[in-house]
Amino acid sequence: MFKKILIANRGEIACRIIKTARRMGIATVAVYSDADARAPFVQMADEAVHIGPSPAAQSYLIADKIIAACKQTGAEAVHPGYGFLSERTSFAEALAKENIAFIGPPVNAIAAMGDKIESKKLAMSAGVNVVPGFVGEIDDTEHAVRISEEIGYPVMMKASAGGGGKGMRLAYNEQDVREGFEATKREGLNSFGDDRVFIEKFILNPRHIEIQILGDQHGNILYLNERECSIQRRHQKVVEEAPSPFVTPKMRKAMGEQCVALSRAVGYYSAGTVELIVSGADPSGESFYFLEMNTRLQVEHPVTECITGIDLVEQMIRVAAGEKLAMTQDDIKIDGWAIENRVYAEDPYRGFLPSTGRLTRYRPPVAGWTEDEDANGRRGVAGIRVDDGVYDGGEVSMFYDPMIAKLITWGKTRNEAADLQIAALDRFEIEGLGHNIDFVSAIMQHPRFRSGELTTGFIAEEYPDGFQGAASTPELVTSLCAIAGFVATAEADRARHVDGQLGDTLDPPARWQVTIGEAVHEIEMVDGDIHVDGVPFDLSMEYDPGDRLIEAEIGEDELAVKISKTRTGFHLTTRGATHFARVLPGHIAHLATHMIEKIPPDLSKFLICPMPGLLTNLHVNVGDTVEAGQPLAVVEAMKMENILRAEKSGTVKLINAQAGDSLAVDAVILEME
């Protein structure tokens, strides 16, 4: 077994690998860029080596620097995590030349499966179902249009070396192909150093189901059941679960055996994932097609660990050291249900725009990497696991993926795991930047999610006009009004004890009018008990001024509410939505009807940068006439190109930025008249 390994990655996956290595008694070496100098994974590792500036292309993607760090520290093996160099054959080959073990599959398997075009050809020759498409070289945009018309719309354009949702464009017509083909090539070149693109038929109402593969160097290959990853946004997975609510034992066996056969055809060993696209309209499960194989550890691997009890990182290390798998296919069981939500630095209330900046407050529901000693450690604490790589006061950088943490819950049933997600998300405190906690909580509560009727179009279909928060019941709103009245009383009681006030000390107000949306309730404290609209309300809670999280009992139910003060009340966040509670003392509440509401200004004449990013293209000049929907500019953020379009027709009056400028959020790019 190795005595020391180097992790050629960063963030939560670096922490993940270090955690297992430490349990195995293996020393670890971290490598880090300027941006990650104070990151948790650097502190967790036994040694750390600085490898360059913040951009990945100048640090994490330079194989020579990784190898130099291995030589400097005496690391015998390298675990690449996911992304970066994890699927680069040149990296694995370079390590082999230096007699450094690669904790991953053999080079020929990476080459065969990492190239989407070649992998589809291999799958076809092996008799595996593949999605209809064009798997050769595409010359230019005109060629792409002809191919798309032959296949039949809609089609998906994909960068051959792509992954993680990058380098993908869905085209419903010729215009979409013309607009997206070159952008797909650029994203492939910028993110993966390869601008080849292939085009395939897009299957309507598809489910994204993947099979976890694990093999050793002695010819043993197993499938560790499936994961359902259908809930995606812009082809980036948001929610993953294991097992799938769609897959039957017969389907699982058929998919698993076919994926094992494909893996065996390329001599695969280590952990890997075969991704399948499955027609949700075919309950037999026979309509499944090979999509691609990821020859690395997946972001969503924890849900498989939760239901199988197998530490995938440990198995990867043991396989790389030459050990045989200690289990057989018959040993692989399904115990309970696990769900993972990816907590991203993005603002779902503003079209999921990336959000970077400092985490002024970071409090996960359980501390990252903690676990019950007497239970399956891969399930965290009481079924709640947090995999993270950030810290309170740290920064989410523009240079890397915007994921803050992964929240994994395990329960005996799917509903139990989902309920635990909702409760844990309510207790997840993040401040300082936008995040998607409300959004993923809303998904967990959604009737369609609970029914298991999932497709990759779930988010687009259920939130066609964007996300405005989860729907709230009248009962929940009433509870929040009662909580707001309780807190207002406590705040007023604190205020009356402030020293140096004029006059006598007064009793705090005990009667409040609380308004949330259209709901208006009279809240009153009577002998220490809460009354709502004159009726006793069963509320039990504690609150000290300054608390940011309230744990309340309402009848027999528990409710966690994040709270922050506003000028006229509170923001209360729970169950996937943020509610503004206007709280007025009862004796002045009637005066609120005389307040004039401020009308927001019309910003439609401005093209505003929706996120921090780099302005890569500006398509218009002063004096140009534009039509509504016309592309005006392209902003690159978090390795993705975002096309900004005109909200209305007009003439360009003023341009405030040029291509190559780094823009802040809400920066005005141009003005129209």
JSON list of N, CA and C in Angstrom, two decimals, residues 5 7 13-23 26 28-30 40-42 44-46 313:
[
{"chain": "A", "resi": 5, "resn": "ILE", "atom": "N", "xyz": [0.35, 9.89, -0.87]},
{"chain": "A", "resi": 5, "resn": "ILE", "atom": "CA", "xyz": [-0.26, 10.20, -2.18]},
{"chain": "A", "resi": 5, "resn": "ILE", "atom": "C", "xyz": [-0.44, 11.71, -2.31]},
{"chain": "A", "resi": 7, "resn": "ILE", "atom": "N", "xyz": [-2.80, 14.75, -4.08]},
{"chain": "A", "resi": 7, "resn": "ILE", "atom": "CA", "xyz": [-4.12, 15.01, -4.65]},
{"chain": "A", "resi": 7, "resn": "ILE", "atom": "C", "xyz": [-4.00, 16.15, -5.65]},
{"chain": "A", "resi": 13, "resn": "ILE", "atom": "N", "xyz": [-13.49, 17.91, -3.24]},
{"chain": "A", "resi": 13, "resn": "ILE", "atom": "CA", "xyz": [-13.02, 16.58, -3.63]},
{"chain": "A", "resi": 13, "resn": "ILE", "atom": "C", "xyz": [-11.63, 16.31, -3.07]},
{"chain": "A", "resi": 14, "resn": "ALA", "atom": "N", "xyz": [-10.81, 17.35, -2.95]},
{"chain": "A", "resi": 14, "resn": "ALA", "atom": "CA", "xyz": [-9.50, 17.18, -2.32]},
{"chain": "A", "resi": 14, "resn": "ALA", "atom": "C", "xyz": [-9.68, 16.80, -0.85]},
{"chain": "A", "resi": 15, "resn": "CYS", "atom": "N", "xyz": [-10.61, 17.50, -0.17]},
{"chain": "A", "resi": 15, "resn": "CYS", "atom": "CA", "xyz": [-10.90, 17.15, 1.23]},
{"chain": "A", "resi": 15, "resn": "CYS", "atom": "C", "xyz": [-11.41, 15.72, 1.34]},
{"chain": "A", "resi": 16, "resn": "ARG", "atom": "N", "xyz": [-12.24, 15.33, 0.39]},
{"chain": "A", "resi": 16, "resn": "ARG", "atom": "CA", "xyz": [-12.82, 13.98, 0.39]},
{"chain": "A", "resi": 16, "resn": "ARG", "atom": "C", "xyz": [-11.73, 12.91, 0.32]},
{"chain": "A", "resi": 17, "resn": "ILE", "atom": "N", "xyz": [-10.78, 13.09, -0.57]},
{"chain": "A", "resi": 17, "resn": "ILE", "atom": "CA", "xyz": [-9.71, 12.11, -0.75]},
{"chain": "A", "resi": 17, "resn": "ILE", "atom": "C", "xyz": [-8.81, 12.08, 0.48]},
{"chain": "A", "resi": 18, "resn": "ILE", "atom": "N", "xyz": [-8.50, 13.26, 1.01]},
{"chain": "A", "resi": 18, "resn": "ILE", "atom": "CA", "xyz": [-7.65, 13.33, 2.20]},
{"chain": "A", "resi": 18, "resn": "ILE", "atom": "C", "xyz": [-8.30, 12.61, 3.37]},
{"chain": "A", "resi": 19, "resn": "LYS", "atom": "N", "xyz": [-9.62, 12.73, 3.51]},
{"chain": "A", "resi": 19, "resn": "LYS", "atom": "CA", "xyz": [-10.33, 12.11, 4.62]},
{"chain": "A", "resi": 19, "resn": "LYS", "atom": "C", "xyz": [-10.16, 10.59, 4.60]},
{"chain": "A", "resi": 20, "resn": "THR", "atom": "N", "xyz": [-10.35, 9.99, 3.43]},
{"chain": "A", "resi": 20, "resn": "THR", "atom": "CA", "xyz": [-10.20, 8.53, 3.33]},
{"chain": "A", "resi": 20, "resn": "THR", "atom": "C", "xyz": [-8.74, 8.11, 3.50]},
{"chain": "A", "resi": 21, "resn": "ALA", "atom": "N", "xyz": [-7.83, 8.85, 2.87]},
{"chain": "A", "resi": 21, "resn": "ALA", "atom": "CA", "xyz": [-6.41, 8.51, 2.99]},
{"chain": "A", "resi": 21, "resn": "ALA", "atom": "C", "xyz": [-5.96, 8.54, 4.45]},
{"chain": "A", "resi": 22, "resn": "ARG", "atom": "N", "xyz": [-6.42, 9.52, 5.18]},
{"chain": "A", "resi": 22, "resn": "ARG", "atom": "CA", "xyz": [-6.07, 9.63, 6.61]},
{"chain": "A", "resi": 22, "resn": "ARG", "atom": "C", "xyz": [-6.57, 8.41, 7.37]},
{"chain": "A", "resi": 23, "resn": "ARG", "atom": "N", "xyz": [-7.79, 7.97, 7.07]},
{"chain": "A", "resi": 23, "resn": "ARG", "atom": "CA", "xyz": [-8.34, 6.79, 7.74]},
{"chain": "A", "resi": 23, "resn": "ARG", "atom": "C", "xyz": [-7.55, 5.53, 7.40]},
{"chain": "A", "resi": 26, "resn": "ILE", "atom": "N", "xyz": [-2.55, 6.76, 5.26]},
{"chain": "A", "resi": 26, "resn": "ILE", "atom": "CA", "xyz": [-1.72, 7.24, 4.15]},
{"chain": "A", "resi": 26, "resn": "ILE", "atom": "C", "xyz": [-1.52, 8.74, 4.27]},
{"chain": "A", "resi": 28, "resn": "THR", "atom": "N", "xyz": [-0.79, 12.57, 3.00]},
{"chain": "A", "resi": 28, "resn": "THR", "atom": "CA", "xyz": [-1.31, 13.26, 1.83]},
{"chain": "A", "resi": 28, "resn": "THR", "atom": "C", "xyz": [-0.55, 14.54, 1.53]},
{"chain": "A", "resi": 29, "resn": "VAL", "atom": "N", "xyz": [-0.51, 14.87, 0.24]},
{"chain": "A", "resi": 29, "resn": "VAL", "atom": "CA", "xyz": [0.10, 16.11, -0.23]},
{"chain": "A", "resi": 29, "resn": "VAL", "atom": "C", "xyz": [-0.94, 16.87, -1.04]},
{"chain": "A", "resi": 30, "resn": "ALA", "atom": "N", "xyz": [-1.15, 18.12, -0.70]},
{"chain": "A", "resi": 30, "resn": "ALA", "atom": "CA", "xyz": [-2.05, 18.98, -1.46]},
{"chain": "A", "resi": 30, "resn": "ALA", "atom": "C", "xyz": [-1.22, 19.90, -2.35]},
{"chain": "A", "resi": 40, "resn": "PRO", "atom": "N", "xyz": [-9.46, 25.02, 3.00]},
{"chain": "A", "resi": 40, "resn": "PRO", "atom": "CA", "xyz": [-9.45, 23.92, 3.97]},
{"chain": "A", "resi": 40, "resn": "PRO", "atom": "C", "xyz": [-8.64, 22.71, 3.54]},
{"chain": "A", "resi": 41, "resn": "PHE", "atom": "N", "xyz": [-8.67, 22.36, 2.25]},
{"chain": "A", "resi": 41, "resn": "PHE", "atom": "CA", "xyz": [-7.94, 21.16, 1.84]},
{"chain": "A", "resi": 41, "resn": "PHE", "atom": "C", "xyz": [-6.44, 21.32, 2.04]},
{"chain": "A", "resi": 42, "resn": "VAL", "atom": "N", "xyz": [-5.95, 22.56, 1.93]},
{"chain": "A", "resi": 42, "resn": "VAL", "atom": "CA", "xyz": [-4.53, 22.82, 2.16]},
{"chain": "A", "resi": 42, "resn": "VAL", "atom": "C", "xyz": [-4.18, 22.59, 3.62]},
{"chain": "A", "resi": 44, "resn": "MET", "atom": "N", "xyz": [-5.92, 20.60, 5.67]},
{"chain": "A", "resi": 44, "resn": "MET", "atom": "CA", "xyz": [-6.15, 19.19, 6.03]},
{"chain": "A", "resi": 44, "resn": "MET", "atom": "C", "xyz": [-4.99, 18.28, 5.66]},
{"chain": "A", "resi": 45, "resn": "ALA", "atom": "N", "xyz": [-4.32, 18.59, 4.55]},
{"chain": "A", "resi": 45, "resn": "ALA", "atom": "CA", "xyz": [-3.25, 17.71, 4.06]},
{"chain": "A", "resi": 45, "resn": "ALA", "atom": "C", "xyz": [-2.03, 17.75, 4.98]},
{"chain": "A", "resi": 46, "resn": "ASP", "atom": "N", "xyz": [-1.25, 16.69, 4.93]},
{"chain": "A", "resi": 46, "resn": "ASP", "atom": "CA", "xyz": [-0.02, 16.63, 5.72]},
{"chain": "A", "resi": 46, "resn": "ASP", "atom": "C", "xyz": [1.05, 17.57, 5.18]},
{"chain": "A", "resi": 313, "resn": "VAL", "atom": "N", "xyz": [-13.46, 5.99, -2.84]},
{"chain": "A", "resi": 313, "resn": "VAL", "atom": "CA", "xyz": [-12.09, 6.52, -2.88]},
{"chain": "A", "resi": 313, "resn": "VAL", "atom": "C", "xyz": [-11.12, 5.48, -2.34]}
]
